[in-house]
Structure formats: structure tokens, C-alpha cells
Short mmCIF file of C-alpha atoms in Angstrom, two decimals:
data_model
loop_
_atom_site.label_atom_id
_atom_site.label_comp_id
_atom_site.label_asym_id
_atom_site.label_seq_id
_atom_site.Cartn_x
_atom_site.Cartn_y
_atom_site.Cartn_z
CA GLN Y 24 0.00 0.00 0.00
CA LYS Y 25 1.35 3.39 -0.99
CA GLU Y 26 1.80 5.80 1.88
CA VAL Y 27 -0.08 8.64 0.19
CA GLU Y 28 -2.56 7.89 -2.56
CA GLN Y 29 -4.25 10.15 -5.04
CA ASN Y 30 -6.28 9.50 -8.14
CA SER Y 31 -4.01 10.47 -11.03
CA GLY Y 32 -6.91 11.77 -13.11
CA PRO Y 33 -7.20 13.69 -15.23
CA LEU Y 34 -10.08 15.34 -13.45
CA SER Y 35 -11.93 17.50 -15.90
CA VAL Y 36 -14.35 20.21 -14.74
CA PRO Y 37 -16.01 23.11 -16.56
CA GLU Y 38 -15.02 26.66 -15.76
CA GLY Y 39 -16.87 27.96 -12.73
CA ALA Y 40 -17.49 24.52 -11.25
CA ILE Y 41 -16.15 23.08 -7.99
CA ALA Y 42 -13.17 20.76 -8.34
CA SER Y 43 -12.77 18.15 -5.62
CA LEU Y 44 -9.40 16.49 -5.13
CA ASN Y 45 -8.91 13.64 -2.69
CA CYS Y 46 -5.98 12.04 -0.93
CA THR Y 47 -5.66 9.15 1.52
CA TYR Y 48 -2.69 8.33 3.71
CA SER Y 49 -1.63 5.21 5.50
CA ASP Y 50 0.18 6.45 8.62
CA ARG Y 51 -2.50 7.10 11.23
CA GLY Y 52 -0.15 9.22 13.33
CA SER Y 53 0.50 11.80 10.58
CA GLN Y 54 0.11 15.35 11.86
CA SER Y 55 0.72 17.78 9.01
CA PHE Y 56 -0.90 17.83 5.59
CA PHE Y 57 -0.18 19.99 2.59
CA TRP Y 58 -1.49 20.66 -0.88
CA TYR Y 59 0.88 21.80 -3.59
CA ARG Y 60 0.09 22.94 -7.10
CA GLN Y 61 2.54 22.18 -9.86
CA TYR Y 62 2.29 23.61 -13.34
CA SER Y 63 3.97 21.70 -16.14
CA GLY Y 64 7.70 22.36 -16.12
CA LYS Y 65 7.57 24.27 -12.83
CA SER Y 66 8.25 23.42 -9.20
CA PRO Y 67 5.55 22.69 -6.61
CA GLU Y 68 3.88 25.71 -5.02
CA LEU Y 69 2.35 25.43 -1.56
CA ILE Y 70 -1.32 26.41 -1.61
CA MET Y 71 -2.75 24.98 1.61
CA SER Y 72 -1.63 23.45 4.87
CA ILE Y 73 -3.91 21.82 7.43
CA TYR Y 74 -3.11 20.31 10.80
CA SER Y 75 -6.41 19.61 12.58
CA ASN Y 76 -9.67 17.94 11.69
CA GLY Y 77 -12.21 20.02 9.85
CA ASP Y 78 -12.14 22.62 7.12
CA LYS Y 79 -9.69 25.38 6.39
CA GLU Y 80 -10.59 28.01 3.82
CA ASP Y 81 -8.32 30.36 1.91
CA GLY Y 82 -9.96 32.27 -0.90
CA ARG Y 83 -11.34 29.82 -3.45
CA PHE Y 84 -9.55 26.90 -1.79
CA THR Y 85 -10.83 24.75 1.07
CA ALA Y 86 -8.83 21.94 2.61
CA GLN Y 87 -10.66 19.28 4.56
CA LEU Y 88 -9.04 16.83 6.96
CA ASN Y 89 -10.54 13.72 8.52
CA LYS Y 90 -7.93 11.91 10.59
CA ALA Y 91 -10.29 9.11 11.61
CA SER Y 92 -10.80 8.19 7.97
CA GLN Y 93 -7.25 9.15 7.03
CA TYR Y 94 -8.15 11.37 4.16
CA VAL Y 95 -7.56 14.94 3.19
CA SER Y 96 -9.26 16.77 0.36
CA LEU Y 97 -8.98 20.04 -1.52
CA LEU Y 98 -11.95 21.89 -2.95
CA ILE Y 99 -11.46 24.58 -5.55
CA ARG Y 100 -14.51 26.78 -6.00
CA ASP Y 101 -15.23 28.76 -9.18
CA SER Y 102 -12.53 26.81 -11.03
CA GLN Y 103 -10.61 28.79 -13.65
CA PRO Y 104 -8.58 27.57 -16.62
CA SER Y 105 -5.52 28.90 -14.78
CA ASP Y 106 -6.18 26.26 -12.09
CA SER Y 107 -5.29 23.56 -14.61
CA ALA Y 108 -2.27 21.88 -13.06
CA THR Y 109 -1.18 18.84 -11.11
CA TYR Y 110 -2.15 18.93 -7.44
CA LEU Y 111 0.12 17.11 -5.03
CA CYS Y 112 -0.93 15.93 -1.60
CA ALA Y 113 1.92 15.73 0.94
CA VAL Y 114 2.10 14.38 4.46
CA ASN Y 115 4.82 14.86 7.07
CA GLY Y 116 6.59 11.75 8.24
CA VAL Y 117 5.52 10.81 11.75
CA ASP Y 118 8.50 8.88 12.98
CA PRO Y 119 10.97 11.21 14.74
CA SER Y 120 13.61 9.89 12.36
CA ASN Y 121 11.52 11.25 9.50
CA THR Y 122 11.84 14.90 10.35
CA GLY Y 123 11.76 17.26 7.42
CA LYS Y 124 10.46 14.57 5.10
CA LEU Y 125 7.35 15.11 3.07
CA ILE Y 126 5.73 12.04 1.58
CA PHE Y 127 3.99 12.91 -1.66
CA GLY Y 128 1.19 11.32 -3.57
CA GLN Y 129 1.58 10.91 -7.31
CA GLY Y 130 -0.61 13.92 -7.93
CA THR Y 131 -3.96 14.55 -9.59
CA THR Y 132 -4.06 16.36 -12.91
CA LEU Y 133 -6.87 18.90 -13.03
CA GLN Y 134 -8.17 20.26 -16.32
CA VAL Y 135 -10.55 23.22 -16.22
CA LYS Y 136 -12.31 23.64 -19.54
CA PRO Y 137 -13.51 27.10 -20.63
CA LYS Q 9 11.28 38.22 0.95
CA ALA Q 10 13.24 36.37 -1.69
CA GLY Q 11 12.26 32.78 -2.31
CA VAL Q 12 14.37 29.67 -2.47
CA THR Q 13 16.99 29.84 -5.18
CA GLN Q 14 18.73 26.96 -6.89
CA THR Q 15 21.68 26.91 -9.22
CA PRO Q 16 22.24 25.91 -11.86
CA ARG Q 17 18.78 25.62 -13.39
CA TYR Q 18 19.85 23.16 -16.07
CA LEU Q 19 22.70 20.70 -16.33
CA ILE Q 20 23.74 18.18 -18.92
CA LYS Q 21 26.29 15.59 -17.88
CA THR Q 22 27.51 12.24 -19.13
CA ARG Q 23 27.53 8.93 -17.32
CA GLY Q 24 30.28 8.59 -14.76
CA GLN Q 25 30.65 12.30 -14.11
CA GLN Q 26 29.72 14.00 -10.87
CA VAL Q 27 27.59 17.04 -10.24
CA THR Q 28 27.04 19.56 -7.45
CA LEU Q 29 23.77 21.43 -7.04
CA SER Q 30 23.30 24.45 -4.84
CA CYS Q 31 20.35 25.76 -2.85
CA SER Q 32 19.87 29.01 -0.95
CA PRO Q 33 16.89 28.89 1.41
CA ILE Q 34 14.51 31.68 2.30
CA SER Q 35 16.15 34.07 4.73
CA GLY Q 36 15.68 32.82 8.28
CA HIS Q 37 14.84 29.26 7.28
CA ARG Q 38 17.12 26.70 8.89
CA SER Q 39 15.81 23.46 7.45
CA VAL Q 40 16.61 22.44 3.89
CA SER Q 41 15.22 19.30 2.27
CA TRP Q 42 16.10 17.84 -1.12
CA TYR Q 43 13.80 15.87 -3.41
CA GLN Q 44 14.12 14.09 -6.72
CA GLN Q 45 11.21 14.23 -9.14
CA THR Q 46 10.85 11.85 -12.07
CA PRO Q 47 7.80 11.00 -14.18
CA GLY Q 48 7.83 7.40 -13.01
CA GLN Q 49 8.58 7.78 -9.30
CA GLY Q 50 7.13 11.18 -8.57
CA LEU Q 51 8.63 13.27 -5.78
CA GLN Q 52 10.99 11.33 -3.56
CA PHE Q 53 12.80 12.56 -0.49
CA LEU Q 54 16.60 12.60 -0.63
CA PHE Q 55 17.72 14.17 2.65
CA GLU Q 56 17.12 16.97 5.10
CA TYR Q 57 19.53 19.29 6.85
CA PHE Q 58 19.00 21.41 9.89
CA SER Q 59 21.68 23.58 11.44
CA GLU Q 60 24.40 21.94 9.33
CA THR Q 61 23.39 18.42 10.41
CA GLN Q 62 21.83 15.78 8.23
CA ARG Q 63 18.83 14.69 10.23
CA ASN Q 64 17.14 12.40 7.76
CA LYS Q 65 18.02 10.50 4.60
CA GLY Q 66 15.85 8.82 2.01
CA ASN Q 67 16.39 5.52 0.24
CA PHE Q 68 19.00 6.60 -2.25
CA PRO Q 69 22.46 5.11 -2.82
CA GLY Q 70 25.54 6.60 -1.24
CA ARG Q 71 26.37 8.33 -4.52
CA PHE Q 72 23.92 10.99 -3.37
CA SER Q 73 25.29 13.20 -0.64
CA GLY Q 74 24.81 16.68 0.67
CA ARG Q 75 25.84 19.24 3.20
CA GLN Q 76 24.66 22.46 4.75
CA PHE Q 77 26.71 25.50 5.59
CA SER Q 78 26.49 27.83 8.56
CA ASN Q 79 24.43 30.32 6.54
CA SER Q 80 21.89 27.50 5.85
CA ARG Q 81 22.82 27.26 2.18
CA SER Q 82 22.98 23.66 1.07
CA GLU Q 83 24.61 21.64 -1.66
CA MET Q 84 23.95 18.16 -2.92
CA ASN Q 85 26.39 16.05 -4.85
CA VAL Q 86 25.82 13.08 -7.09
CA SER Q 87 28.86 11.07 -8.04
CA THR Q 88 29.30 8.50 -10.81
CA LEU Q 89 26.19 9.66 -12.62
CA GLU Q 90 23.85 7.10 -14.15
CA LEU Q 91 21.22 7.57 -16.84
CA GLY Q 92 18.53 7.02 -14.21
CA ASP Q 93 19.71 10.08 -12.29
CA SER Q 94 18.13 12.30 -14.93
CA ALA Q 95 15.48 14.18 -13.00
CA LEU Q 96 14.32 17.47 -11.57
CA TYR Q 97 16.11 18.06 -8.28
CA LEU Q 98 14.16 20.23 -5.91
CA CYS Q 99 15.24 21.98 -2.77
CA ALA Q 100 12.73 23.11 -0.17
CA SER Q 101 13.26 25.26 2.88
CA SER Q 102 11.27 25.67 6.06
CA LEU Q 103 11.56 27.70 9.23
CA ASP Q 104 12.02 24.63 11.34
CA ILE Q 105 11.52 20.91 11.21
CA ASN Q 106 8.00 19.89 10.14
CA ASN Q 107 6.93 23.39 9.18
CA GLU Q 108 5.62 24.27 5.75
CA GLN Q 109 8.19 23.65 3.03
CA PHE Q 110 8.69 26.08 0.15
CA PHE Q 111 10.28 24.83 -3.02
CA GLY Q 112 12.86 26.42 -5.24
CA PRO Q 113 12.61 26.35 -9.03
CA GLY Q 114 14.64 23.15 -9.25
CA THR Q 115 17.65 21.98 -11.22
CA ARG Q 116 16.90 19.85 -14.22
CA LEU Q 117 19.69 17.31 -14.65
CA THR Q 118 20.06 15.33 -17.84
CA VAL Q 119 22.54 12.48 -17.93
CA LEU Q 120 23.59 11.31 -21.38
#
């Protein structure tokens, strides 16, 4: 079982719709969760971090965390063509020997169609 | 505040050579982590440095090494390059261990 799993997509949504991206993780003790956006040929850009159960909103983005079910999701409201990118879910290693290590999913490709 | 910088941005090397990549973290950040990104394997953790000490290392051969200087700048070195080392090498900095990590633009290494 992969440590962090995402559906590779592509996830295609029309402009103005809500895009929902999901991620599951295997280590129940994980504490920190991040969403990165990566445009083709560019490096990952941090868009959201979440540390406790519930929702966290930032502009058009909402991150949701459910530690009991071991999943974290990202909602993008009013999706724009400029949101078309690969979205990477990342989880901090729990073991003290895993400090500074982010474990990434393979990413979900989002396509927003005008 | 300036972001994470990496040099060089592009490198072409041949098998058997060695390469050194450099990373300057965001001012005030003391933790620097390195990742390798390939289409097949995705983003994989190489190692992490904090206050000049390697605190964590991923599952990569000993050909991959790194260090961190007193000003938090970091370098990674790959010796005896193999074709499979062709990848985007990313450096990320954070204020402290387990804080948010911010990535630099990466160094794209091509091994011929």
C-alpha cells in the first residue's frame, strides 16, 4: 500500500465549477498535511496546509481533513482555466527519524475547460 | 522576501561524471530538504539538513550526498552519474523541522 494515494486523473471540470481532489494516507499518526500545485515544467507551489480535523478556507480553496478516515481533500470553487495543473498531496513523516520529510502522492491532474 | 533559489537551473552531464547542485533557502529558514522528481517515481525525499546536520536521509544510494553550511545554504552532490539520475532536483526550505516547506525552481539534470 502506498503511503499517500491520489487518483491520477485527469479530473476535468467546466469553468466555474467546484473541483474536488482527494488524498488518503496510511500512517495514522501523521500530523501535518499539505497541498501543492505544480504547473507543467515548474516546481511545486504550496497552496494549503492543514493540521487539525475540519475545514480550512483560503480564498477559493478549502482543505478538509478527517484523521479518523485518514483522508484529506482540496476543494477549488469557481474553477478557472488557470487552475489547470497537477495537485500534489503531501504528508509529514511521523517517525521522529523522518523529520523534514514530506511524503507525496503521485498527484492529480486537473483540467478546467472554458 | 526572496524565495528559495537553486543553481544551476539546467545541467547536462555524461555517465560517470559527478555534479554539485546548490540551494539558498529563504532568509531565516534553517531546514533544507532535497527531493528528486521523475515522471515514473514522482517526488521522492533525498535528505534533510538542519543547522548543518543531516537529520534524515531517504532511500537513495551513497552516490547521493549533501551538506549544509552555517548560513543555511545547502549543496547536494551526485557522483558516478547514471542515466537514471536524470530528474528534476528540488530543494525546499522551512523555518524549522515539520513546518511548511517552500520549493525552489529546481535543477533539471540530464545524464547522457
